[in-house]
PDB file of C-alpha atoms and ligand atoms in Angstrom:
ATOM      1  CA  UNK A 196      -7.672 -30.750  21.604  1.00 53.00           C
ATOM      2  CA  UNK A 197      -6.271 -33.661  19.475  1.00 58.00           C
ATOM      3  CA  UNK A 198      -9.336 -35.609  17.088  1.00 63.00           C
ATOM      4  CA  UNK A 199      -8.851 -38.606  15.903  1.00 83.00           C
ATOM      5  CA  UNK A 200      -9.202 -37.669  12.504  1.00 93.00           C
ATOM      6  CA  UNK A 201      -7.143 -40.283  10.583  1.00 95.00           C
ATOM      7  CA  UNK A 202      -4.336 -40.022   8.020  1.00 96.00           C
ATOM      8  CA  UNK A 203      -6.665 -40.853   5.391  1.00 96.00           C
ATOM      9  CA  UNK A 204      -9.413 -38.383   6.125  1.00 96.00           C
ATOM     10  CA  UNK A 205      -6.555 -35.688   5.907  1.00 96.00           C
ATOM     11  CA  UNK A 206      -5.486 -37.022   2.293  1.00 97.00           C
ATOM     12  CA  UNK A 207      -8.973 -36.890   1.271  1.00 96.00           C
ATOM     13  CA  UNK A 208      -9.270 -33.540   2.564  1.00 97.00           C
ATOM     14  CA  UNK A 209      -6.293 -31.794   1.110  1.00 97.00           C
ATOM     15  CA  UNK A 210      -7.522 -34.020  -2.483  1.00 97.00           C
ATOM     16  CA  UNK A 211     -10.969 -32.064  -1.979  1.00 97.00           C
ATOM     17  CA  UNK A 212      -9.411 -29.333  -1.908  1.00 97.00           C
ATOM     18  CA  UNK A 213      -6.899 -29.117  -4.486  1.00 97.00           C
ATOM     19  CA  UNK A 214      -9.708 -29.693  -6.463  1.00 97.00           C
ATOM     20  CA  UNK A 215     -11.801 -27.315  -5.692  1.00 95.00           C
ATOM     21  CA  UNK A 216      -8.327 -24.763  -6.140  1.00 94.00           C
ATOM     22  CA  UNK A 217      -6.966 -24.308  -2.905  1.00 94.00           C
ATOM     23  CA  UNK A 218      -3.870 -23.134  -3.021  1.00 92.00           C
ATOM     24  CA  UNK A 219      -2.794 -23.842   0.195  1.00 95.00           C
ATOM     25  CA  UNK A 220      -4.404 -26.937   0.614  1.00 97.00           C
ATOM     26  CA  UNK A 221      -2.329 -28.656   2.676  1.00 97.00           C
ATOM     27  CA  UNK A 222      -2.254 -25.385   5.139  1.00 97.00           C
ATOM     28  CA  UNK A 223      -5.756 -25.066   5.171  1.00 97.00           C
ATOM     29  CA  UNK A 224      -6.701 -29.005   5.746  1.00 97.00           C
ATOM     30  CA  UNK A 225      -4.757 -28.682   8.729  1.00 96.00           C
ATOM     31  CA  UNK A 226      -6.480 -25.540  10.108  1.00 96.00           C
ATOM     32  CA  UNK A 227      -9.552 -27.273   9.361  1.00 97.00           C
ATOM     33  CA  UNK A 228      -8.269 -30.530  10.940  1.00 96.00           C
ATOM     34  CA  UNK A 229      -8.172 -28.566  14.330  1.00 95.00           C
ATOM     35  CA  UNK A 230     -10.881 -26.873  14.343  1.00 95.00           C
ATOM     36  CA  UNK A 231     -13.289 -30.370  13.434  1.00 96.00           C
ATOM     37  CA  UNK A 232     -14.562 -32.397  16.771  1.00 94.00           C
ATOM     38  CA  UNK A 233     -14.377 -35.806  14.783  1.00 95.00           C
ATOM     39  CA  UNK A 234     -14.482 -36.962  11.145  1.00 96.00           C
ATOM     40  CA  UNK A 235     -17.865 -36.276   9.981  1.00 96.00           C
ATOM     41  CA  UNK A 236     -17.546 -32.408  11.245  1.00 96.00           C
ATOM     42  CA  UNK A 237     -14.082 -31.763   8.813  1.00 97.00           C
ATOM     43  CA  UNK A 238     -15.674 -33.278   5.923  1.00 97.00           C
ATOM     44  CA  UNK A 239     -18.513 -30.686   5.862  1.00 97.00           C
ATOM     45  CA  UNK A 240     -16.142 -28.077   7.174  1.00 97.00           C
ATOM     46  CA  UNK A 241     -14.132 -29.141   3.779  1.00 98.00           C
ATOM     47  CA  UNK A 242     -17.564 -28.777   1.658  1.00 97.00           C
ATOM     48  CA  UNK A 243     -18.015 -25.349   2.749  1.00 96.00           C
ATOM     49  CA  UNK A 244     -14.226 -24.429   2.256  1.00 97.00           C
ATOM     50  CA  UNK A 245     -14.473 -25.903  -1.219  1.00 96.00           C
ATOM     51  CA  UNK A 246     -17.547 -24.536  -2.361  1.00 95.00           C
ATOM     52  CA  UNK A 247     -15.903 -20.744  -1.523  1.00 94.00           C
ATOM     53  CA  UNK A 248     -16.947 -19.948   1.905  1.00 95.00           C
ATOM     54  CA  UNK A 249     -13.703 -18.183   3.509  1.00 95.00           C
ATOM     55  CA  UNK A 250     -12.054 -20.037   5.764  1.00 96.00           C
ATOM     56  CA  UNK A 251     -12.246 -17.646   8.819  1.00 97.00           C
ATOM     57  CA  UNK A 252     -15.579 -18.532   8.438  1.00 97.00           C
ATOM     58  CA  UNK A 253     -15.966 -21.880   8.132  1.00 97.00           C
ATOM     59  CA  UNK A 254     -14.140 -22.478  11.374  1.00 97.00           C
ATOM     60  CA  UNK A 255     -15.102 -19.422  13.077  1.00 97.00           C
ATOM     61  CA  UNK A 256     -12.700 -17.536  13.638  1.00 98.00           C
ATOM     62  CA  UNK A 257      -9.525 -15.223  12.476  1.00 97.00           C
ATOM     63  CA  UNK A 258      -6.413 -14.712  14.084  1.00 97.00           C
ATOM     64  CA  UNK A 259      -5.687 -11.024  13.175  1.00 98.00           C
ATOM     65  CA  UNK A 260      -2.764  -8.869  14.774  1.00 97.00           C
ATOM     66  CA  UNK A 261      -1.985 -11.555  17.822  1.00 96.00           C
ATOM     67  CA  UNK A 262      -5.809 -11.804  18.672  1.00 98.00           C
ATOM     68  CA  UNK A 263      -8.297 -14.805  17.661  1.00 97.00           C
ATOM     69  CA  UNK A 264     -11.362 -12.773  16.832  1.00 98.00           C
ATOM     70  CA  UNK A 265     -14.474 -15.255  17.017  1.00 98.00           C
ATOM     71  CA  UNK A 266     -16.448 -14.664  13.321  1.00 97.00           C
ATOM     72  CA  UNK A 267     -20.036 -15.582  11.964  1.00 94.00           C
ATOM     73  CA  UNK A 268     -20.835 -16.434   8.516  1.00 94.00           C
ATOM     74  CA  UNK A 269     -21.644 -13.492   6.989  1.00 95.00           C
ATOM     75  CA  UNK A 270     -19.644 -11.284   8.611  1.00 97.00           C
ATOM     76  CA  UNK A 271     -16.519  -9.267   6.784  1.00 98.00           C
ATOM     77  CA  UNK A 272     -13.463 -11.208   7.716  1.00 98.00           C
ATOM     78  CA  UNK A 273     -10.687  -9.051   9.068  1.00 98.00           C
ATOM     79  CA  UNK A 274      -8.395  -7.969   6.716  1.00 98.00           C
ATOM     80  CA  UNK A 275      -3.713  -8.350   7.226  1.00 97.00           C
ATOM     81  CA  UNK A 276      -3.905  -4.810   5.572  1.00 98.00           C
ATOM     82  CA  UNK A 277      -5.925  -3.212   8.372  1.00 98.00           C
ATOM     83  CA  UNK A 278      -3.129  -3.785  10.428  1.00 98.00           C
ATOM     84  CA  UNK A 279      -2.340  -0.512   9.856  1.00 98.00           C
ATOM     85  CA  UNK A 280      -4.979   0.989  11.005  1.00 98.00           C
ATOM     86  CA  UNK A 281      -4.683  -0.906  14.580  1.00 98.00           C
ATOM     87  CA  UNK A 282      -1.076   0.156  14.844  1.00 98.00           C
ATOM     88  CA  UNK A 283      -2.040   3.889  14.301  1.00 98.00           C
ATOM     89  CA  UNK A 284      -4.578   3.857  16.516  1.00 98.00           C
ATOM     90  CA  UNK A 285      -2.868   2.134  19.401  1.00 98.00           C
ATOM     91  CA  UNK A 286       0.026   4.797  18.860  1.00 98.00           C
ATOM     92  CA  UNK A 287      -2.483   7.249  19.659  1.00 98.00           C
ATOM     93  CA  UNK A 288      -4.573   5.610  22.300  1.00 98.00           C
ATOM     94  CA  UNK A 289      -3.244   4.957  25.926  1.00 96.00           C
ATOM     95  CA  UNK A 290      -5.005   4.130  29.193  1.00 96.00           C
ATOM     96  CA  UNK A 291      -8.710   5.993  29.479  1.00 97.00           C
ATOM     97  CA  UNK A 292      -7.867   6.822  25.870  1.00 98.00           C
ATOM     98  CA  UNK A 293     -11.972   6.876  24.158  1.00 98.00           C
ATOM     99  CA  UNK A 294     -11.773   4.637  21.433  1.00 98.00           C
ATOM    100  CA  UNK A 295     -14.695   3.875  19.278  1.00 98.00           C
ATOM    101  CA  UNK A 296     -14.459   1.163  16.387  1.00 98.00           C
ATOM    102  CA  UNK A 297     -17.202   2.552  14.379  1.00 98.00           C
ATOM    103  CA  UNK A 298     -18.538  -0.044  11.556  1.00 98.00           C
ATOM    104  CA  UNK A 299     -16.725  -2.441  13.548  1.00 98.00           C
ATOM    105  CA  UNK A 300     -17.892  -5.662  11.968  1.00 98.00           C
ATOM    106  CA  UNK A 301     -16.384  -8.246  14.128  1.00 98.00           C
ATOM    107  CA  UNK A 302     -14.717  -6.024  16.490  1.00 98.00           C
ATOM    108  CA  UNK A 303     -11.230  -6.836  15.272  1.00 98.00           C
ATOM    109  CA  UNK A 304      -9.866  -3.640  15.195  1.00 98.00           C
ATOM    110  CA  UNK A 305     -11.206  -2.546  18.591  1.00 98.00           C
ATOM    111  CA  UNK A 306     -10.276  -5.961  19.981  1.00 98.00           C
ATOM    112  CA  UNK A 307      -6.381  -5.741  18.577  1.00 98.00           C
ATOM    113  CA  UNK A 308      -6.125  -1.995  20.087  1.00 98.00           C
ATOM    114  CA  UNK A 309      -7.647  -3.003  23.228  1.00 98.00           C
ATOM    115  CA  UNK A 310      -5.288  -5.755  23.563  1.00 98.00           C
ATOM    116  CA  UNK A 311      -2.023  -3.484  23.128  1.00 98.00           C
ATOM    117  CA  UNK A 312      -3.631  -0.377  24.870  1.00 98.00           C
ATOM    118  CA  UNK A 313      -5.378  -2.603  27.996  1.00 96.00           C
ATOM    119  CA  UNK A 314      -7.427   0.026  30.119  1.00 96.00           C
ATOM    120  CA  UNK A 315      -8.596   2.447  26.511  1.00 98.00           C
ATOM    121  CA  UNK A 316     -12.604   2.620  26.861  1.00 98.00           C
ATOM    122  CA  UNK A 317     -13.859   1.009  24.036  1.00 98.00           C
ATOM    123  CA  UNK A 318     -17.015   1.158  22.049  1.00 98.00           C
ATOM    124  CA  UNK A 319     -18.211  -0.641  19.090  1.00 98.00           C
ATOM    125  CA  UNK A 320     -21.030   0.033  16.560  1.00 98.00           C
ATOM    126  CA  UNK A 321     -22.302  -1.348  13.394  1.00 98.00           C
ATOM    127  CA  UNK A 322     -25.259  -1.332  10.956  1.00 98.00           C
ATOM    128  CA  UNK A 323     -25.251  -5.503  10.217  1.00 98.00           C
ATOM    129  CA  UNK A 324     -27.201  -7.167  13.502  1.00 98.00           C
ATOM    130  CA  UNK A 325     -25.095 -10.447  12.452  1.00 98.00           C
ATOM    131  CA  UNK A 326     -21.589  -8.237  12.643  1.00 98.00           C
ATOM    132  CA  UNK A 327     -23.611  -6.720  15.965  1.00 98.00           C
ATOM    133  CA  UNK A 328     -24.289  -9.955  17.616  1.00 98.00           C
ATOM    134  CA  UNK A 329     -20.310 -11.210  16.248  1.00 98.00           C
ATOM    135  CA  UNK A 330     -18.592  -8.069  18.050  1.00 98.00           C
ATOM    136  CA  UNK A 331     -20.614  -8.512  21.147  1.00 98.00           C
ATOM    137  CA  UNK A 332     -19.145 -11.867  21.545  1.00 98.00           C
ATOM    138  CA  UNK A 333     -15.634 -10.565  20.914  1.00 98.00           C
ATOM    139  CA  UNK A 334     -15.626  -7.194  22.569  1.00 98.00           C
ATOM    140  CA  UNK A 335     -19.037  -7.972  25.233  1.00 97.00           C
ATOM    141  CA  UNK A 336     -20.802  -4.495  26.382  1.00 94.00           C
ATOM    142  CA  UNK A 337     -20.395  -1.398  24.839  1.00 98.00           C
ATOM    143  CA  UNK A 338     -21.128  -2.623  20.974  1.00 98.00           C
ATOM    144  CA  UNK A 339     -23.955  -0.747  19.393  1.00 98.00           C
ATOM    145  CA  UNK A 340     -26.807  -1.284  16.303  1.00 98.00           C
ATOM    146  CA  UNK A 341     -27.518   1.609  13.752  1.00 98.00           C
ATOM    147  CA  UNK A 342     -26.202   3.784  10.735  1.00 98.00           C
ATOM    148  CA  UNK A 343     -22.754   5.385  12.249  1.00 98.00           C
ATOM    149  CA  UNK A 344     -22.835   8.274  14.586  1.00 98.00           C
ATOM    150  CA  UNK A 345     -26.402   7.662  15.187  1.00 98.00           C
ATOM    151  CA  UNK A 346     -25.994   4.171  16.670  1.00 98.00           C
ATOM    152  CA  UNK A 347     -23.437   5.623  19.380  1.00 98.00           C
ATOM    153  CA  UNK A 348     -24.514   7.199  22.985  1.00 98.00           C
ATOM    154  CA  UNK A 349     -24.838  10.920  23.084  1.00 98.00           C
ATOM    155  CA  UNK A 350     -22.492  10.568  25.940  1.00 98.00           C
ATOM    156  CA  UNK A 351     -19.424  10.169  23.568  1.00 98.00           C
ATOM    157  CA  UNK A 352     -20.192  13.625  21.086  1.00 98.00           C
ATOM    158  CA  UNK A 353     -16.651  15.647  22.002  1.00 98.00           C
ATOM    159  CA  UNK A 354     -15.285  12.824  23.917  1.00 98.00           C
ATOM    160  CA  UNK A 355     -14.023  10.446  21.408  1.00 98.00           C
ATOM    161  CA  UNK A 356     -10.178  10.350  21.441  1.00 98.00           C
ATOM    162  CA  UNK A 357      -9.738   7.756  18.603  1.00 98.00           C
ATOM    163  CA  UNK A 358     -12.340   6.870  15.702  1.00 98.00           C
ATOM    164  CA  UNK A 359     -11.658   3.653  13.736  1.00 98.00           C
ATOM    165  CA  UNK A 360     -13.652   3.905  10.691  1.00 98.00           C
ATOM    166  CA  UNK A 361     -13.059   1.137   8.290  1.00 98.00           C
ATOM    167  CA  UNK A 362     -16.053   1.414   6.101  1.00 98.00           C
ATOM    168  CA  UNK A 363     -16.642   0.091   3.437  1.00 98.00           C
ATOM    169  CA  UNK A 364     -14.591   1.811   0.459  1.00 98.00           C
ATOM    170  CA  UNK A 365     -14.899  -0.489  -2.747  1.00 98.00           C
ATOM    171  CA  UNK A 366     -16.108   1.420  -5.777  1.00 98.00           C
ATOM    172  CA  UNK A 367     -19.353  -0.381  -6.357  1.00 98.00           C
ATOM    173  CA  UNK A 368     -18.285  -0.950 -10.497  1.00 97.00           C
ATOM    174  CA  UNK A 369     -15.442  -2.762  -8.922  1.00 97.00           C
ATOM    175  CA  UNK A 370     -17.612  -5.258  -6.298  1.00 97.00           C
ATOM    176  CA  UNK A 371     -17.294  -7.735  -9.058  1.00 96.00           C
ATOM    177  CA  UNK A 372     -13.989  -7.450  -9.507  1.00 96.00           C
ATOM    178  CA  UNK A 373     -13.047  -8.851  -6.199  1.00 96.00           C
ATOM    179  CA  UNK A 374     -12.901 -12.402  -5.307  1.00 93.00           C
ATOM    180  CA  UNK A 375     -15.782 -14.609  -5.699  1.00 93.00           C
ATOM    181  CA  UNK A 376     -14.690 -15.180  -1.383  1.00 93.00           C
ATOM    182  CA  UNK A 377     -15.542 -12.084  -0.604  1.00 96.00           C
ATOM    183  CA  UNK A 378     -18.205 -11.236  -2.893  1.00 96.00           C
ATOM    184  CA  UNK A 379     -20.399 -14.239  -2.256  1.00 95.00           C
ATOM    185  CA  UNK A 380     -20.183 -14.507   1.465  1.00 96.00           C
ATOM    186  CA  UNK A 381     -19.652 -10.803   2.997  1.00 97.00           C
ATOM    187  CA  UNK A 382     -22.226  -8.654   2.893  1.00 96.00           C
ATOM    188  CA  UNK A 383     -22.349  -5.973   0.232  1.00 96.00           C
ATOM    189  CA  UNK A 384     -22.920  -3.667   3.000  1.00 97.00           C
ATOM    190  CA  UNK A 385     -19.371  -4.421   4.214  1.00 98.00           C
ATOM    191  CA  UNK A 386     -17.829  -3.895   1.397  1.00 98.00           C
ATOM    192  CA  UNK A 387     -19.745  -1.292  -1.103  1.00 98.00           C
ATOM    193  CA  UNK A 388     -18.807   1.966  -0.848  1.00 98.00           C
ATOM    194  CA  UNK A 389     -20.935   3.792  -3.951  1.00 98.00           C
ATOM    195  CA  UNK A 390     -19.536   5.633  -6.798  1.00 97.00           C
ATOM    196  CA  UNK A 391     -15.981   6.361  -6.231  1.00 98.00           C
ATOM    197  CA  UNK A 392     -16.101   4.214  -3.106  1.00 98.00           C
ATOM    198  CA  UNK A 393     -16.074   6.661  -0.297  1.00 98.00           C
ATOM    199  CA  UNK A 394     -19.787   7.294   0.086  1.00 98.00           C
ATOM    200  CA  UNK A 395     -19.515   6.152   3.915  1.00 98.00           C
ATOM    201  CA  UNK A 396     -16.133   7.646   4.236  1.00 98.00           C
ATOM    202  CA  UNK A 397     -17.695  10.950   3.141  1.00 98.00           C
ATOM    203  CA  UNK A 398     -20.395  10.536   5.858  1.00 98.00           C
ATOM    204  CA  UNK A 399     -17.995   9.683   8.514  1.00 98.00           C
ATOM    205  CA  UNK A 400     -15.476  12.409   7.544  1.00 98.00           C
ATOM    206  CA  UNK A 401     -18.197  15.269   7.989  1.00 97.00           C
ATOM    207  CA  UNK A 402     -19.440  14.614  11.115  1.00 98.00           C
ATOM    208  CA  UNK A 403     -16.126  13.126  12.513  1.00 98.00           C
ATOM    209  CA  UNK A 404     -15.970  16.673  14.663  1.00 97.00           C
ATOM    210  CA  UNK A 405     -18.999  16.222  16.564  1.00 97.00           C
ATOM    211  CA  UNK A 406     -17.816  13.255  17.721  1.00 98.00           C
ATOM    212  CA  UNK A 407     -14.301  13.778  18.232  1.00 98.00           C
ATOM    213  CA  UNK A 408     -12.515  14.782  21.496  1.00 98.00           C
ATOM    214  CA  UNK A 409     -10.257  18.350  20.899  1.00 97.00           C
ATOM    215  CA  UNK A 410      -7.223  16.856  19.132  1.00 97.00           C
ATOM    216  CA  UNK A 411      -8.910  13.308  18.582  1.00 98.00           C
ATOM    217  CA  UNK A 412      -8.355  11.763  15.366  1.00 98.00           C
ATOM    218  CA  UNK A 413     -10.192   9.699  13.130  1.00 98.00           C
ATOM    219  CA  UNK A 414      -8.530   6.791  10.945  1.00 98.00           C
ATOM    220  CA  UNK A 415     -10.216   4.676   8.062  1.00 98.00           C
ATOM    221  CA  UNK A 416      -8.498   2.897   5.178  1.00 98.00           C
ATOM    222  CA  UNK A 417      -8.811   3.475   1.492  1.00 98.00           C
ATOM    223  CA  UNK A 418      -7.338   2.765  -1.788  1.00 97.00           C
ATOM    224  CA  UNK A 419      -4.356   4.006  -3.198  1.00 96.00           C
ATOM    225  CA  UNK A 420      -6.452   5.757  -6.198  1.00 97.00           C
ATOM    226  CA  UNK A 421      -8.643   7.207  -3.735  1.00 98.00           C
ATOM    227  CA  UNK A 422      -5.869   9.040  -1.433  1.00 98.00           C
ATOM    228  CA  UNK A 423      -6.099  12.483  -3.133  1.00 98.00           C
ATOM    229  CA  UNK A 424      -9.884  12.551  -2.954  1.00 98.00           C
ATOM    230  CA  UNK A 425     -10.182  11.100   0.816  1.00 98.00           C
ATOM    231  CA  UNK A 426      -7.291  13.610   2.220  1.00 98.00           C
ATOM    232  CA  UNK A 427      -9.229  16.419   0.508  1.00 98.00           C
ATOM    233  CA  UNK A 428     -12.619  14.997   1.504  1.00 98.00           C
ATOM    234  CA  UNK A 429     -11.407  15.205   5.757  1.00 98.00           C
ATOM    235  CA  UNK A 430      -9.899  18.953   5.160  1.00 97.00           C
ATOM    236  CA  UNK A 431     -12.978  20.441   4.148  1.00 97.00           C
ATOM    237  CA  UNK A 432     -14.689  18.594   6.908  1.00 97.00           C
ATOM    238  CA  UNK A 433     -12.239  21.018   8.640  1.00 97.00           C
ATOM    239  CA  UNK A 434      -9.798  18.410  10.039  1.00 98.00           C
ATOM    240  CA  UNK A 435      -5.954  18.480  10.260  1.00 98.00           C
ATOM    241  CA  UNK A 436      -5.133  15.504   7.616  1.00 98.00           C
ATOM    242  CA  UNK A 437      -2.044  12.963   7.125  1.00 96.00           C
ATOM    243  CA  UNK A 438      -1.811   9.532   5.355  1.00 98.00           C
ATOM    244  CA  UNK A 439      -0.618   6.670   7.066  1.00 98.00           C
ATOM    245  CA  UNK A 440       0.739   4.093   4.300  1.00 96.00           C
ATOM    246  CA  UNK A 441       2.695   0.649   4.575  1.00 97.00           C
ATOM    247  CA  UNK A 442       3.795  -0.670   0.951  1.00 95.00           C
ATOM    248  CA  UNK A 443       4.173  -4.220   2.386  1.00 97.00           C
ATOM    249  CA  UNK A 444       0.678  -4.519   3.287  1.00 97.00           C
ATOM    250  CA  UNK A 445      -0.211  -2.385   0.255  1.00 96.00           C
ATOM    251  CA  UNK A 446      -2.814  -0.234   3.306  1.00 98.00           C
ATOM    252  CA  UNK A 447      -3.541   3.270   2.782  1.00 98.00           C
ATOM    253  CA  UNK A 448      -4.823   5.354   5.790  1.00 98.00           C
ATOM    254  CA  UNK A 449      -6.310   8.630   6.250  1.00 98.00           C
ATOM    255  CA  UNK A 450      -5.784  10.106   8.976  1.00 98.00           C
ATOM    256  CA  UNK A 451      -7.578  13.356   9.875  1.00 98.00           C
ATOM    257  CA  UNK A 452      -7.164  15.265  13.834  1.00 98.00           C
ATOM    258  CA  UNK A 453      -9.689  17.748  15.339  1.00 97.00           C
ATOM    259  CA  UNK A 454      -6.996  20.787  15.889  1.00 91.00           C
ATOM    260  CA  UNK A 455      -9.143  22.760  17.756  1.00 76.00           C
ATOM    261  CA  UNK A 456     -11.334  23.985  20.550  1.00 52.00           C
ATOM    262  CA  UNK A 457     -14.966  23.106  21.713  1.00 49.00           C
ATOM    263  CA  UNK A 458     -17.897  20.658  20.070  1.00 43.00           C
ATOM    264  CA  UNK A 459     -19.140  22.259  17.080  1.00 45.00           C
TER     265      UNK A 459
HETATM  266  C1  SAM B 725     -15.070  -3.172   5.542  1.00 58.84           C
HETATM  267  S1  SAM B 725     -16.112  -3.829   6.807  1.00 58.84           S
HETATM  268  C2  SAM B 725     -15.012  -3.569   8.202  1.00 58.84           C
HETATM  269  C3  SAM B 725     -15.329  -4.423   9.400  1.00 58.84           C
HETATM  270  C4  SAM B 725     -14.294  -4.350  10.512  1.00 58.84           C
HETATM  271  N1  SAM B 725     -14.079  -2.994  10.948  1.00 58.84           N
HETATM  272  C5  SAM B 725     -12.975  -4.952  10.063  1.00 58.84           C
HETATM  273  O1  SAM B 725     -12.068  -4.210   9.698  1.00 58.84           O
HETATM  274  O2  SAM B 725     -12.868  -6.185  10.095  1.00 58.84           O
HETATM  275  C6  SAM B 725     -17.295  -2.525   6.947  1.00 58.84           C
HETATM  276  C7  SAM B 725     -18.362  -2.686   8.012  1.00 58.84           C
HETATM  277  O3  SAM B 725     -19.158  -1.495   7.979  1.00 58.84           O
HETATM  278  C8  SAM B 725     -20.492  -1.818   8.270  1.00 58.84           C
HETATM  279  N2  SAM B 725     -21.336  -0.716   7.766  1.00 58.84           N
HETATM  280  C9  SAM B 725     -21.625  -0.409   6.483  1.00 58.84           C
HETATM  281  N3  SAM B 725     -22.407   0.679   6.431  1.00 58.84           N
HETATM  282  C10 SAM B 725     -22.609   1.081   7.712  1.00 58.84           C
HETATM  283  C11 SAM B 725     -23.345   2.157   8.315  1.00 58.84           C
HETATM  284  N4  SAM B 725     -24.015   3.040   7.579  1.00 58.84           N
HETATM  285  N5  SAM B 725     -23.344   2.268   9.668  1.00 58.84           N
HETATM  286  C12 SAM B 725     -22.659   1.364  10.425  1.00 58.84           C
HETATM  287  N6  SAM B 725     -21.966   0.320   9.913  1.00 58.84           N
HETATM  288  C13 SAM B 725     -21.928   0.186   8.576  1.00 58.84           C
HETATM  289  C14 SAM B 725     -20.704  -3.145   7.597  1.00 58.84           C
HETATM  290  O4  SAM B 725     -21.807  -3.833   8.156  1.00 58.84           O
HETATM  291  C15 SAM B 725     -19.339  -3.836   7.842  1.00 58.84           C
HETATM  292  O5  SAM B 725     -19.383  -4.615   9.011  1.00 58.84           O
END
């Protein structure tokens, strides 16, 4: 819908946020432009930008892998890196496919899958009521609150064909590191994975074969410095392990498969 948002309020806007150190303020003044209802709305919407909020969620949403995923403040914004990890999981996922986007934030992940694989059966689940009440609105029933497995329906132990696990993986001596973006407005629980990172991963990787379907395979993404320790981490939980790696969007996956035989 076209505003009438005048030329002036768009100099203004891009001078705001040059200032603030925008980058691509010019790019960004226009996404904001068409996301405000009138004036008033993109000069606040310009505040928040320029004052660090990200930009998904100042207008409330993120386009990520050819879907808009709706976003709250507060919740992780979906990353171009965990592209990956959609395109490995709809490789493996087709129609009736069980698909589960566990700590699924948004829902991005399960959304993008579902929207190449129509007909998988999807289920969502994570620990954050905000991310919760955010992948409801993006995904609608199935989406679950709790601490990982625990937060999913007994119905889906053995059945789950493909587990998207993006936890979170940053070593916590490097949360401050990161940008002040994402260390201001996401959650530390998104993004703080202990020691060496992979506290979560760990927990996911160990009870992956409970959950997972005989040959169903679980993906998450890590760090480059953490690939020897995640691969070995999902063999002794006694799965069948690969990487998954694309140097353009510098994403690491691990990818571990159930080989064998009934629920343990
Ligand atoms: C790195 S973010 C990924 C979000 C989403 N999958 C994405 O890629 O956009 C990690 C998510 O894991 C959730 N989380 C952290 N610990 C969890 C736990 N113990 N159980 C369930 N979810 C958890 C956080 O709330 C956060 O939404």
């Amino acid at each position: 819908m076209e505003t009438a948002i005048t030329a002036a309020a768009m100099v203004e806007s891009i001078t705001r946020l040059r200032a603030a150190g925008c980058v691509f303020a010019e790019d960004e003044a226009e996404v904001l432009r068409a996301a405000a209802t009138d004036e008033t709305a993109l000069r606040a919407m310009v505040e928040r930008r320029a004052l660090g909020e990200p930009l998904e969620q100042v207008v409330g949403y993120a386009d990520f892998c050819g879907v808009r995923v709706r976003l709250l403040p507060g919740v992780f914004v979906p990353r171009v890196r965990s592209e990956l990890l959609v395109r490995m999981a709809s490789a493996a996922a087709s129609a009736g496919s069980v698909v589960v986007d566990l700590c699924c934030g948004s829902g991005a992940l399960g959304l993008a899958v579902r929207a190449q694989r129509p007909g998988i059966e999807l289920h969502a689940a994570d620990v954050d009521p905000v991310a919760v009440a955010c992948a409801r609105d993006n995904l609608g029933d199935n989406v679950y609150q709790g601490d990982l497995f625990d937060a999913l329906p007994t119905g889906l132990r053995g059945r789950i064909d493909v587990l998207l696990a993006n936890v979170p993986y940053v070593a916590t001596r490097h949360i401050a590191l990161l940008p002040a973006e994402a260390r201001d407005h996401e959650p530390p629980t998104a993004l703080d994975g202990g020691d060496d990172g992979l506290d979560v991963f760990r927990a996911v990787a160990c009870r992956a074969g409970e959950w997972l379907a005989p040959r169903g395979i679980v993906l998450s993404e890590i760090t480059g410095a953490q690939v020897e320790t995640a691969l070995a981490v999902a063999e002794d939980a006694g799965l069948a392990v690969d990487l998954g790696y694309d140097d353009d969007l510098e994403a690491r996956v691990v990818r571990g498969q159930k080989t064998v035989g009934p629920v343990r």
